Amino acid sequence: MRRLLLSALGALPAALRAAPAGLNGRAVRGGRPAAAPDDGLSGTGGTAPVPDRHRPSPGRGRGDTVRAWTELFRVSALFSVPGDALAGAAAVGRSPGRGTALAIGASLCLYEAGMALNDWADREEDAVDRPHRPIPSGRISPSAALGAAGALTAAGLALAARAGRPALAVATGLAATVWAYDLHLKHTKAGPAAMAAARSLDLLLGATATATAMSTATATSYAGTGPGPRATRPMRLGAVPPTGPDNVARAAGPARSPLAALPAALVLGAHTYGVTAVSRHEAQGGSTAVPLAVLATTTALAAAVLATHQRQRPGEPARPGPAATAPGSSYRPDHPHHPAAPAMPDLGAPLPGTYRPHHHPTAPSMLDLGAPQPGTYRPGHHPHRPTAPALTPLLLTAFTGAYLRTAGPPLLHAALNPSPPLTQRAVGGGIRAMIPLQAALAARAGAPGSGLAVMALVPLARSLARKVSPT
């Protein structure tokens, strides 16, 4: 046995010299390792995936789940929603209040419901054209997306109901339009019109909710909320009206019906129609005429916004020219409570605690603190700020220019080179351009402060769009 072992050990070096082996048990030729069999991997030791093979799916941690939902909801496009309600409130001559806040909340819920429902309805198409989307990639299940759409729709209608029945009626029409578009109308010729109607209804929702809440506040201030002398006693002149739960919005100008917001809603709807028409080609590209037509429409809308500001707004009484008033007279041509010159001689300011019907033709609940002292300014007395005539045209021009600058160049690039990336960039620019357009509509209606508040959302939308695509 010992001799056999010794002979085997002696023959081992000769066997190694005759047939050397490489690393990992692979034979070598000419002192170099032989080529490894093609196992679908590349790199040293087979650690790098082949480029044409799908990478392993990422983990299902909490961060990945949040990322998937932000992509599903396209949160970078959310900043184009609050301006609808603010522009609607300005169109009816009201400052933002409780009703406006409820309208913004309802709009956000319905907007995100539409995003989730859109991806659920397009899950089979996205599996071919956009496999990286949350549902085709398996990061969010179709049932979860559909459930989120239903829950957000119910939340949006509930918030609109808190703003009053008229607001709920508008929100119901908006929700029905969103669901009809995502489930059926999207791939028909009526798709862009349905999306334009949804955006117009969103602006009308803000106008209706704001006007309804302000009307409720005015009635509450005049009649009181509980039994007792305050419910029937006329409010003494100069007294502060009682504060109710809805008395949070005040008139920013002459009060108008929610229908006065229809022109602004049509402008915003026309812009949305163009953006939707371009988005129908963002997956394959190839359309030159559509971006050019939308670019022409964008220019016409900007010109219309600037031109209508020069004319008198619908429903607003004509402003009388400057007129001299006698010393001690309480008639002021710029005061909204005196649309016409008094036929009878003015007997001067009323005594404290007295009320003269011919002196205040409106309801006694309107607060009038008398003639302002020279050099003073009270927002409740003069609805138009002294700086508004000079500031509003400048802001309106700046907002309209920002609208053209945001929407115009991407559309021109998409027309010159109608590739899918440039077409998608044009769609994203059109979505972001809604923000300066809403600001311009608010400034045109006499609410430059609301326009500035809307424009403050632009940097947030731009920074978030770098992380989450709005399309």
GROMACS .gro file of C-alpha atoms in nm:
model
  471
    1MET     CA    1   0.000   0.000   0.000
    2ARG     CA    2   0.282   0.242   0.089
    3ARG     CA    3   0.453   0.174  -0.243
    4LEU     CA    4   0.130   0.252  -0.433
    5LEU     CA    5   0.088   0.586  -0.254
    6LEU     CA    6   0.447   0.687  -0.316
    7SER     CA    7   0.421   0.603  -0.686
    8ALA     CA    8   0.097   0.807  -0.718
    9LEU     CA    9   0.250   1.112  -0.550
   10GLY     CA   10   0.549   1.090  -0.777
   11ALA     CA   11   0.333   1.090  -1.090
   12LEU     CA   12   0.124   1.395  -0.978
   13PRO     CA   13   0.377   1.670  -1.089
   14ALA     CA   14   0.401   1.515  -1.435
   15ALA     CA   15   0.022   1.511  -1.467
   16LEU     CA   16  -0.001   1.878  -1.367
   17ARG     CA   17   0.261   1.975  -1.627
   18ALA     CA   18   0.081   1.780  -1.895
   19ALA     CA   19  -0.269   1.932  -1.835
   20PRO     CA   20  -0.259   2.258  -1.632
   21ALA     CA   21  -0.588   2.403  -1.510
   22GLY     CA   22  -0.690   2.765  -1.463
   23LEU     CA   23  -0.891   2.942  -1.193
   24ASN     CA   24  -1.242   2.824  -1.119
   25GLY     CA   25  -1.161   2.487  -1.272
   26ARG     CA   26  -1.145   2.618  -1.632
   27ALA     CA   27  -0.877   2.483  -1.861
   28VAL     CA   28  -0.614   2.722  -1.999
   29ARG     CA   29  -0.435   2.720  -2.329
   30GLY     CA   30  -0.092   2.863  -2.390
   31GLY     CA   31  -0.060   2.975  -2.027
   32ARG     CA   32  -0.376   3.190  -2.048
   33PRO     CA   33  -0.721   3.106  -1.914
   34ALA     CA   34  -0.969   2.984  -2.173
   35ALA     CA   35  -1.277   3.187  -2.249
   36ALA     CA   36  -1.556   3.131  -2.001
   37PRO     CA   37  -1.885   2.997  -2.134
   38ASP     CA   38  -2.147   3.259  -2.213
   39ASP     CA   39  -2.368   3.264  -1.906
   40GLY     CA   40  -2.532   3.599  -1.973
   41LEU     CA   41  -2.299   3.792  -1.743
   42SER     CA   42  -2.001   4.012  -1.817
   43GLY     CA   43  -1.716   4.150  -1.615
   44THR     CA   44  -1.467   3.990  -1.380
   45GLY     CA   45  -1.609   3.683  -1.222
   46GLY     CA   46  -1.948   3.741  -1.389
   47THR     CA   47  -2.064   4.016  -1.158
   48ALA     CA   48  -2.197   4.278  -1.401
   49PRO     CA   49  -2.529   4.227  -1.581
   50VAL     CA   50  -2.543   4.233  -1.957
   51PRO     CA   51  -2.678   4.569  -2.083
   52ASP     CA   52  -2.967   4.410  -2.276
   53ARG     CA   53  -3.089   4.217  -1.974
   54HIS     CA   54  -3.321   4.364  -1.706
   55ARG     CA   55  -3.154   4.458  -1.384
   56PRO     CA   56  -3.275   4.300  -1.064
   57SER     CA   57  -3.580   4.474  -0.927
   58PRO     CA   58  -3.507   4.714  -0.643
   59GLY     CA   59  -3.594   4.635  -0.288
   60ARG     CA   60  -3.934   4.700  -0.144
   61GLY     CA   61  -3.825   4.929   0.134
   62ARG     CA   62  -4.022   5.224   0.258
   63GLY     CA   63  -3.821   5.468   0.048
   64ASP     CA   64  -3.891   5.273  -0.270
   65THR     CA   65  -4.262   5.264  -0.190
   66VAL     CA   66  -4.279   5.640  -0.137
   67ARG     CA   67  -4.087   5.694  -0.459
   68ALA     CA   68  -4.330   5.475  -0.650
   69TRP     CA   69  -4.636   5.663  -0.522
   70THR     CA   70  -4.480   6.001  -0.598
   71GLU     CA   71  -4.423   5.883  -0.955
   72LEU     CA   72  -4.778   5.751  -0.979
   73PHE     CA   73  -4.926   6.080  -0.854
   74ARG     CA   74  -4.676   6.295  -1.050
   75VAL     CA   75  -4.642   6.523  -0.749
   76SER     CA   76  -4.440   6.780  -0.943
   77ALA     CA   77  -4.757   6.865  -1.138
   78LEU     CA   78  -4.954   6.931  -0.818
   79PHE     CA   79  -4.836   7.291  -0.806
   80SER     CA   80  -5.046   7.370  -1.113
   81VAL     CA   81  -5.367   7.305  -0.917
   82PRO     CA   82  -5.402   7.571  -0.638
   83GLY     CA   83  -5.390   7.856  -0.890
   84ASP     CA   84  -5.723   7.744  -1.038
   85ALA     CA   85  -5.912   7.823  -0.718
   86LEU     CA   86  -5.721   8.147  -0.656
   87ALA     CA   87  -5.789   8.270  -1.010
   88GLY     CA   88  -6.156   8.174  -0.970
   89ALA     CA   89  -6.183   8.366  -0.643
   90ALA     CA   90  -6.027   8.673  -0.805
   91ALA     CA   91  -6.265   8.646  -1.102
   92VAL     CA   92  -6.569   8.686  -0.872
   93GLY     CA   93  -6.414   8.978  -0.684
   94ARG     CA   94  -6.337   8.793  -0.361
   95SER     CA   95  -6.026   8.748  -0.156
   96PRO     CA   96  -5.928   8.387  -0.075
   97GLY     CA   97  -6.111   8.249   0.227
   98ARG     CA   98  -6.241   7.930   0.378
   99GLY     CA   99  -6.432   7.836   0.066
  100THR     CA  100  -6.120   7.886  -0.145
  101ALA     CA  101  -5.917   7.660   0.085
  102LEU     CA  102  -6.182   7.387   0.063
  103ALA     CA  103  -6.186   7.419  -0.316
  104ILE     CA  104  -5.807   7.383  -0.330
  105GLY     CA  105  -5.822   7.069  -0.115
  106ALA     CA  106  -6.099   6.921  -0.329
  107SER     CA  107  -5.909   7.003  -0.649
  108LEU     CA  108  -5.590   6.840  -0.524
  109CYS     CA  109  -5.776   6.520  -0.431
  110LEU     CA  110  -5.959   6.499  -0.763
  111TYR     CA  111  -5.642   6.577  -0.957
  112GLU     CA  112  -5.448   6.297  -0.788
  113ALA     CA  113  -5.743   6.062  -0.830
  114GLY     CA  114  -5.721   6.127  -1.202
  115MET     CA  115  -5.347   6.053  -1.203
  116ALA     CA  116  -5.389   5.718  -1.029
  117LEU     CA  117  -5.686   5.625  -1.247
  118ASN     CA  118  -5.492   5.722  -1.559
  119ASP     CA  119  -5.208   5.480  -1.484
  120TRP     CA  120  -5.453   5.206  -1.390
  121ALA     CA  121  -5.638   5.243  -1.721
  122ASP     CA  122  -5.311   5.257  -1.922
  123ARG     CA  123  -5.132   4.974  -1.742
  124GLU     CA  124  -5.124   4.746  -2.049
  125GLU     CA  125  -5.014   5.024  -2.283
  126ASP     CA  126  -4.748   5.142  -2.036
  127ALA     CA  127  -4.613   4.787  -2.015
  128VAL     CA  128  -4.498   4.833  -2.377
  129ASP     CA  129  -4.422   5.206  -2.402
  130ARG     CA  130  -4.328   5.289  -2.041
  131PRO     CA  131  -4.229   4.976  -1.853
  132HIS     CA  132  -4.060   5.187  -1.586
  133ARG     CA  133  -4.394   5.327  -1.461
  134PRO     CA  134  -4.497   5.213  -1.110
  135ILE     CA  135  -4.771   4.970  -1.218
  136PRO     CA  136  -4.593   4.792  -1.509
  137SER     CA  137  -4.274   4.763  -1.305
  138GLY     CA  138  -4.464   4.592  -1.025
  139ARG     CA  139  -4.392   4.852  -0.759
  140ILE     CA  140  -4.763   4.933  -0.719
  141SER     CA  141  -5.041   4.684  -0.780
  142PRO     CA  142  -5.331   4.777  -1.010
  143SER     CA  143  -5.583   4.722  -0.730
  144ALA     CA  144  -5.396   4.965  -0.502
  145ALA     CA  145  -5.393   5.233  -0.773
  146LEU     CA  146  -5.765   5.190  -0.841
  147GLY     CA  147  -5.845   5.198  -0.469
  148ALA     CA  148  -5.644   5.519  -0.427
  149ALA     CA  149  -5.836   5.678  -0.714
  150GLY     CA  150  -6.170   5.594  -0.554
  151ALA     CA  151  -6.067   5.711  -0.207
  152LEU     CA  152  -5.929   6.042  -0.336
  153THR     CA  153  -6.243   6.106  -0.539
  154ALA     CA  154  -6.459   6.055  -0.230
  155ALA     CA  155  -6.232   6.285  -0.026
  156GLY     CA  156  -6.252   6.556  -0.291
  157LEU     CA  157  -6.631   6.546  -0.302
  158ALA     CA  158  -6.647   6.556   0.077
  159LEU     CA  159  -6.432   6.870   0.090
  160ALA     CA  160  -6.642   7.034  -0.180
  161ALA     CA  161  -6.959   6.953   0.015
  162ARG     CA  162  -6.819   7.149   0.311
  163ALA     CA  163  -6.806   7.455   0.084
  164GLY     CA  164  -7.177   7.434   0.001
  165ARG     CA  165  -7.415   7.263  -0.237
  166PRO     CA  166  -7.323   7.474  -0.541
  167ALA     CA  167  -6.957   7.380  -0.495
  168LEU     CA  168  -7.051   7.013  -0.455
  169ALA     CA  169  -7.246   7.026  -0.781
  170VAL     CA  170  -6.945   7.167  -0.968
  171ALA     CA  171  -6.710   6.914  -0.804
  172THR     CA  172  -6.940   6.627  -0.902
  173GLY     CA  173  -6.926   6.736  -1.265
  174LEU     CA  174  -6.548   6.765  -1.238
  175ALA     CA  175  -6.512   6.415  -1.093
  176ALA     CA  176  -6.740   6.268  -1.359
  177THR     CA  177  -6.533   6.436  -1.632
  178VAL     CA  178  -6.208   6.300  -1.487
  179TRP     CA  179  -6.334   5.943  -1.469
  180ALA     CA  180  -6.490   5.960  -1.816
  181TYR     CA  181  -6.166   6.089  -1.963
  182ASP     CA  182  -5.942   5.825  -1.805
  183LEU     CA  183  -6.170   5.529  -1.873
  184HIS     CA  184  -6.299   5.606  -2.221
  185LEU     CA  185  -6.254   5.953  -2.373
  186LYS     CA  186  -5.874   5.966  -2.357
  187HIS     CA  187  -5.819   5.773  -2.678
  188THR     CA  188  -6.101   5.939  -2.870
  189LYS     CA  189  -6.122   6.271  -3.052
  190ALA     CA  190  -6.310   6.412  -2.753
  191GLY     CA  191  -6.014   6.354  -2.521
  192PRO     CA  192  -5.856   6.703  -2.535
  193ALA     CA  193  -6.199   6.865  -2.498
  194ALA     CA  194  -6.276   6.653  -2.191
  195MET     CA  195  -5.947   6.748  -2.027
  196ALA     CA  196  -6.007   7.115  -2.108
  197ALA     CA  197  -6.352   7.093  -1.952
  198ALA     CA  198  -6.203   6.941  -1.637
  199ARG     CA  199  -5.956   7.228  -1.594
  200SER     CA  200  -6.228   7.488  -1.660
  201LEU     CA  201  -6.455   7.324  -1.403
  202ASP     CA  202  -6.170   7.332  -1.153
  203LEU     CA  203  -6.146   7.711  -1.184
  204LEU     CA  204  -6.524   7.743  -1.158
  205LEU     CA  205  -6.511   7.528  -0.844
  206GLY     CA  206  -6.287   7.783  -0.678
  207ALA     CA  207  -6.512   8.069  -0.787
  208THR     CA  208  -6.830   7.896  -0.668
  209ALA     CA  209  -6.688   7.783  -0.333
  210THR     CA  210  -6.547   8.127  -0.257
  211ALA     CA  211  -6.866   8.313  -0.353
  212THR     CA  212  -7.085   8.069  -0.157
  213ALA     CA  213  -6.876   8.098   0.158
  214MET     CA  214  -6.872   8.479   0.134
  215SER     CA  215  -7.248   8.496   0.089
  216THR     CA  216  -7.294   8.278   0.396
  217ALA     CA  217  -7.059   8.500   0.593
  218THR     CA  218  -7.249   8.815   0.494
  219ALA     CA  219  -7.583   8.666   0.595
  220THR     CA  220  -7.438   8.545   0.924
  221SER     CA  221  -7.291   8.884   1.001
  222TYR     CA  222  -7.622   9.061   0.942
  223ALA     CA  223  -7.874   8.825   1.097
  224GLY     CA  224  -7.670   8.669   1.374
  225THR     CA  225  -7.644   8.301   1.455
  226GLY     CA  226  -7.863   8.249   1.759
  227PRO     CA  227  -8.191   8.364   1.911
  228GLY     CA  228  -8.207   8.691   2.091
  229PRO     CA  229  -8.204   9.061   2.019
  230ARG     CA  230  -7.893   9.037   1.799
  231ALA     CA  231  -8.072   8.825   1.541
  232THR     CA  232  -8.331   9.093   1.469
  233ARG     CA  233  -8.169   9.420   1.581
  234PRO     CA  234  -8.016   9.628   1.297
  235MET     CA  235  -7.645   9.669   1.334
  236ARG     CA  236  -7.547  10.013   1.455
  237LEU     CA  237  -7.355  10.223   1.208
  238GLY     CA  238  -6.983  10.184   1.259
  239ALA     CA  239  -7.012   9.865   1.463
  240VAL     CA  240  -6.793   9.565   1.379
  241PRO     CA  241  -6.996   9.278   1.229
  242PRO     CA  242  -7.013   8.957   1.434
  243THR     CA  243  -6.765   8.690   1.335
  244GLY     CA  244  -6.902   8.356   1.225
  245PRO     CA  245  -6.729   8.036   1.114
  246ASP     CA  246  -6.752   8.130   0.744
  247ASN     CA  247  -6.675   8.500   0.787
  248VAL     CA  248  -6.318   8.468   0.666
  249ALA     CA  249  -6.335   8.596   0.310
  250ARG     CA  250  -6.382   8.960   0.225
  251ALA     CA  251  -6.463   9.137  -0.096
  252ALA     CA  252  -6.156   9.232  -0.295
  253GLY     CA  253  -6.365   9.435  -0.537
  254PRO     CA  254  -6.718   9.456  -0.673
  255ALA     CA  255  -6.888   9.123  -0.596
  256ARG     CA  256  -6.982   8.921  -0.903
  257SER     CA  257  -7.163   8.597  -0.981
  258PRO     CA  258  -6.961   8.276  -1.024
  259LEU     CA  259  -7.051   8.296  -1.393
  260ALA     CA  260  -6.820   8.597  -1.413
  261ALA     CA  261  -6.532   8.347  -1.387
  262LEU     CA  262  -6.637   8.179  -1.713
  263PRO     CA  263  -6.403   8.384  -1.941
  264ALA     CA  264  -6.101   8.296  -1.726
  265ALA     CA  265  -6.213   7.932  -1.719
  266LEU     CA  266  -6.232   7.926  -2.099
  267VAL     CA  267  -5.880   8.070  -2.131
  268LEU     CA  268  -5.740   7.806  -1.899
  269GLY     CA  269  -5.939   7.536  -2.076
  270ALA     CA  270  -5.803   7.641  -2.416
  271HIS     CA  271  -5.447   7.612  -2.287
  272THR     CA  272  -5.524   7.268  -2.141
  273TYR     CA  273  -5.673   7.157  -2.473
  274GLY     CA  274  -5.345   7.237  -2.648
  275VAL     CA  275  -5.129   7.060  -2.390
  276THR     CA  276  -5.346   6.748  -2.410
  277ALA     CA  277  -5.332   6.750  -2.790
  278VAL     CA  278  -4.951   6.752  -2.779
  279SER     CA  279  -4.941   6.478  -2.512
  280ARG     CA  280  -5.116   6.235  -2.746
  281HIS     CA  281  -4.789   6.212  -2.942
  282GLU     CA  282  -4.538   6.206  -2.655
  283ALA     CA  283  -4.479   5.829  -2.669
  284GLN     CA  284  -4.406   5.797  -3.042
  285GLY     CA  285  -4.353   6.160  -3.150
  286GLY     CA  286  -4.370   6.244  -3.518
  287SER     CA  287  -4.615   6.537  -3.514
  288THR     CA  288  -4.500   6.880  -3.630
  289ALA     CA  289  -4.831   7.050  -3.703
  290VAL     CA  290  -4.975   7.000  -3.354
  291PRO     CA  291  -4.692   7.178  -3.163
  292LEU     CA  292  -4.700   7.463  -3.413
  293ALA     CA  293  -5.076   7.504  -3.377
  294VAL     CA  294  -5.052   7.495  -2.998
  295LEU     CA  295  -4.771   7.752  -3.009
  296ALA     CA  296  -4.996   7.985  -3.209
  297THR     CA  297  -5.279   7.926  -2.960
  298THR     CA  298  -5.050   8.003  -2.669
  299THR     CA  299  -4.950   8.334  -2.826
  300ALA     CA  300  -5.315   8.422  -2.893
  301LEU     CA  301  -5.413   8.343  -2.534
  302ALA     CA  302  -5.137   8.566  -2.399
  303ALA     CA  303  -5.250   8.850  -2.624
  304ALA     CA  304  -5.611   8.799  -2.514
  305VAL     CA  305  -5.520   8.816  -2.145
  306LEU     CA  306  -5.335   9.144  -2.199
  307ALA     CA  307  -5.608   9.291  -2.421
  308THR     CA  308  -5.901   9.214  -2.193
  309HIS     CA  309  -5.730   9.394  -1.907
  310GLN     CA  310  -5.756   9.719  -2.102
  311ARG     CA  311  -6.133   9.684  -2.131
  312GLN     CA  312  -6.393   9.697  -1.859
  313ARG     CA  313  -6.448   9.364  -1.685
  314PRO     CA  314  -6.795   9.207  -1.719
  315GLY     CA  315  -7.035   9.292  -1.439
  316GLU     CA  316  -6.830   9.584  -1.307
  317PRO     CA  317  -7.006   9.921  -1.300
  318ALA     CA  318  -6.856  10.205  -1.493
  319ARG     CA  319  -6.622  10.418  -1.288
  320PRO     CA  320  -6.723  10.783  -1.278
  321GLY     CA  321  -6.465  11.038  -1.366
  322PRO     CA  322  -6.309  11.268  -1.110
  323ALA     CA  323  -6.555  11.518  -0.974
  324ALA     CA  324  -6.516  11.799  -0.731
  325THR     CA  325  -6.701  11.762  -0.403
  326ALA     CA  326  -6.805  12.033  -0.169
  327PRO     CA  327  -6.619  12.063   0.159
  328GLY     CA  328  -6.778  11.840   0.420
  329SER     CA  329  -6.966  11.633   0.161
  330SER     CA  330  -6.967  11.256   0.212
  331TYR     CA  331  -7.013  11.178  -0.158
  332ARG     CA  332  -6.704  11.029  -0.314
  333PRO     CA  333  -6.712  10.913  -0.680
  334ASP     CA  334  -6.464  10.628  -0.616
  335HIS     CA  335  -6.667  10.481  -0.329
  336PRO     CA  336  -6.858  10.162  -0.426
  337HIS     CA  337  -7.160  10.255  -0.209
  338HIS     CA  338  -7.231  10.566  -0.419
  339PRO     CA  339  -7.261  10.452  -0.783
  340ALA     CA  340  -7.444  10.772  -0.877
  341ALA     CA  341  -7.445  11.129  -0.751
  342PRO     CA  342  -7.711  11.194  -0.484
  343ALA     CA  343  -8.017  11.377  -0.609
  344MET     CA  344  -8.071  11.552  -0.276
  345PRO     CA  345  -7.817  11.781  -0.114
  346ASP     CA  346  -7.585  11.601   0.119
  347LEU     CA  347  -7.636  11.705   0.481
  348GLY     CA  348  -7.297  11.592   0.597
  349ALA     CA  349  -7.177  11.289   0.786
  350PRO     CA  350  -7.434  11.114   1.010
  351LEU     CA  351  -7.409  11.144   1.382
  352PRO     CA  352  -7.272  10.844   1.575
  353GLY     CA  353  -7.543  10.584   1.633
  354THR     CA  354  -7.780  10.714   1.366
  355TYR     CA  355  -7.879  10.559   1.036
  356ARG     CA  356  -8.006  10.736   0.724
  357PRO     CA  357  -8.139  10.513   0.444
  358HIS     CA  358  -8.073  10.773   0.175
  359HIS     CA  359  -7.713  10.803   0.284
  360HIS     CA  360  -7.630  10.430   0.254
  361PRO     CA  361  -7.841  10.268  -0.018
  362THR     CA  362  -7.700   9.923   0.051
  363ALA     CA  363  -7.782   9.694   0.340
  364PRO     CA  364  -7.697   9.834   0.685
  365SER     CA  365  -7.465   9.543   0.746
  366MET     CA  366  -7.207   9.699   0.517
  367LEU     CA  367  -6.940   9.861   0.726
  368ASP     CA  368  -6.872  10.231   0.662
  369LEU     CA  369  -6.635  10.409   0.896
  370GLY     CA  370  -6.687  10.752   0.740
  371ALA     CA  371  -6.458  10.959   0.525
  372PRO     CA  372  -6.091  10.865   0.551
  373GLN     CA  373  -5.846  11.119   0.673
  374PRO     CA  374  -5.607  11.264   0.414
  375GLY     CA  375  -5.310  11.036   0.360
  376THR     CA  376  -5.472  10.733   0.527
  377TYR     CA  377  -5.581  10.406   0.369
  378ARG     CA  378  -5.818  10.142   0.502
  379PRO     CA  379  -5.857   9.813   0.306
  380GLY     CA  380  -6.217   9.772   0.421
  381HIS     CA  381  -6.310  10.116   0.294
  382HIS     CA  382  -6.137  10.126  -0.044
  383PRO     CA  383  -6.141   9.786  -0.213
  384HIS     CA  384  -5.886   9.901  -0.470
  385ARG     CA  385  -5.544   9.960  -0.319
  386PRO     CA  386  -5.385  10.288  -0.412
  387THR     CA  387  -5.092  10.110  -0.578
  388ALA     CA  388  -5.310   9.868  -0.777
  389PRO     CA  389  -5.354  10.091  -1.085
  390ALA     CA  390  -4.977  10.118  -1.125
  391LEU     CA  391  -4.878   9.772  -0.999
  392THR     CA  392  -5.133   9.549  -1.169
  393PRO     CA  393  -5.034   9.622  -1.533
  394LEU     CA  394  -4.668   9.559  -1.453
  395LEU     CA  395  -4.741   9.230  -1.281
  396LEU     CA  396  -4.982   9.124  -1.552
  397THR     CA  397  -4.719   9.186  -1.818
  398ALA     CA  398  -4.457   8.996  -1.618
  399PHE     CA  399  -4.688   8.699  -1.555
  400THR     CA  400  -4.791   8.681  -1.920
  401GLY     CA  401  -4.428   8.698  -2.030
  402ALA     CA  402  -4.342   8.414  -1.792
  403TYR     CA  403  -4.627   8.213  -1.943
  404LEU     CA  404  -4.491   8.259  -2.295
  405ARG     CA  405  -4.135   8.189  -2.182
  406THR     CA  406  -4.235   7.863  -2.013
  407ALA     CA  407  -4.462   7.719  -2.282
  408GLY     CA  408  -4.323   7.868  -2.604
  409PRO     CA  409  -3.964   7.739  -2.649
  410PRO     CA  410  -4.041   7.371  -2.574
  411LEU     CA  411  -4.327   7.380  -2.824
  412LEU     CA  412  -4.099   7.532  -3.088
  413HIS     CA  413  -3.834   7.268  -3.027
  414ALA     CA  414  -4.094   6.992  -3.052
  415ALA     CA  415  -4.215   7.136  -3.382
  416LEU     CA  416  -3.863   7.150  -3.527
  417ASN     CA  417  -3.774   6.801  -3.401
  418PRO     CA  418  -4.086   6.600  -3.310
  419SER     CA  419  -3.901   6.328  -3.120
  420PRO     CA  420  -4.054   6.167  -2.810
  421PRO     CA  421  -3.811   6.335  -2.564
  422LEU     CA  422  -3.874   6.684  -2.702
  423THR     CA  423  -4.248   6.621  -2.723
  424GLN     CA  424  -4.252   6.511  -2.359
  425ARG     CA  425  -4.055   6.824  -2.271
  426ALA     CA  426  -4.317   7.035  -2.447
  427VAL     CA  427  -4.592   6.866  -2.246
  428GLY     CA  428  -4.404   6.930  -1.922
  429GLY     CA  429  -4.353   7.294  -2.016
  430GLY     CA  430  -4.723   7.329  -2.092
  431ILE     CA  431  -4.813   7.190  -1.750
  432ARG     CA  432  -4.574   7.426  -1.572
  433ALA     CA  433  -4.696   7.720  -1.784
  434MET     CA  434  -5.038   7.690  -1.623
  435ILE     CA  435  -4.896   7.852  -1.309
  436PRO     CA  436  -4.800   8.190  -1.464
  437LEU     CA  437  -5.121   8.180  -1.669
  438GLN     CA  438  -5.325   8.144  -1.349
  439ALA     CA  439  -5.127   8.429  -1.195
  440ALA     CA  440  -5.199   8.648  -1.498
  441LEU     CA  441  -5.571   8.571  -1.478
  442ALA     CA  442  -5.574   8.664  -1.108
  443ALA     CA  443  -5.389   8.991  -1.173
  444ARG     CA  444  -5.621   9.073  -1.462
  445ALA     CA  445  -5.918   9.033  -1.225
  446GLY     CA  446  -5.769   9.288  -0.985
  447ALA     CA  447  -5.595   9.052  -0.739
  448PRO     CA  448  -5.219   9.102  -0.786
  449GLY     CA  449  -5.154   8.954  -0.442
  450SER     CA  450  -5.312   8.625  -0.544
  451GLY     CA  451  -5.104   8.633  -0.861
  452LEU     CA  452  -4.785   8.671  -0.661
  453ALA     CA  453  -4.889   8.385  -0.433
  454VAL     CA  454  -4.943   8.161  -0.735
  455MET     CA  455  -4.608   8.257  -0.888
  456ALA     CA  456  -4.436   8.161  -0.564
  457LEU     CA  457  -4.512   7.798  -0.657
  458VAL     CA  458  -4.295   7.811  -0.970
  459PRO     CA  459  -3.957   7.743  -0.799
  460LEU     CA  460  -4.107   7.452  -0.606
  461ALA     CA  461  -4.256   7.299  -0.919
  462ARG     CA  462  -3.932   7.344  -1.110
  463SER     CA  463  -3.713   7.185  -0.843
  464LEU     CA  464  -3.946   6.890  -0.792
  465ALA     CA  465  -3.978   6.834  -1.167
  466ARG     CA  466  -3.608   6.746  -1.173
  467LYS     CA  467  -3.681   6.451  -0.944
  468VAL     CA  468  -4.028   6.339  -1.056
  469SER     CA  469  -4.146   6.387  -1.413
  470PRO     CA  470  -4.483   6.567  -1.446
  471THR     CA  471  -4.577   6.353  -1.748
   0.00000   0.00000   0.00000
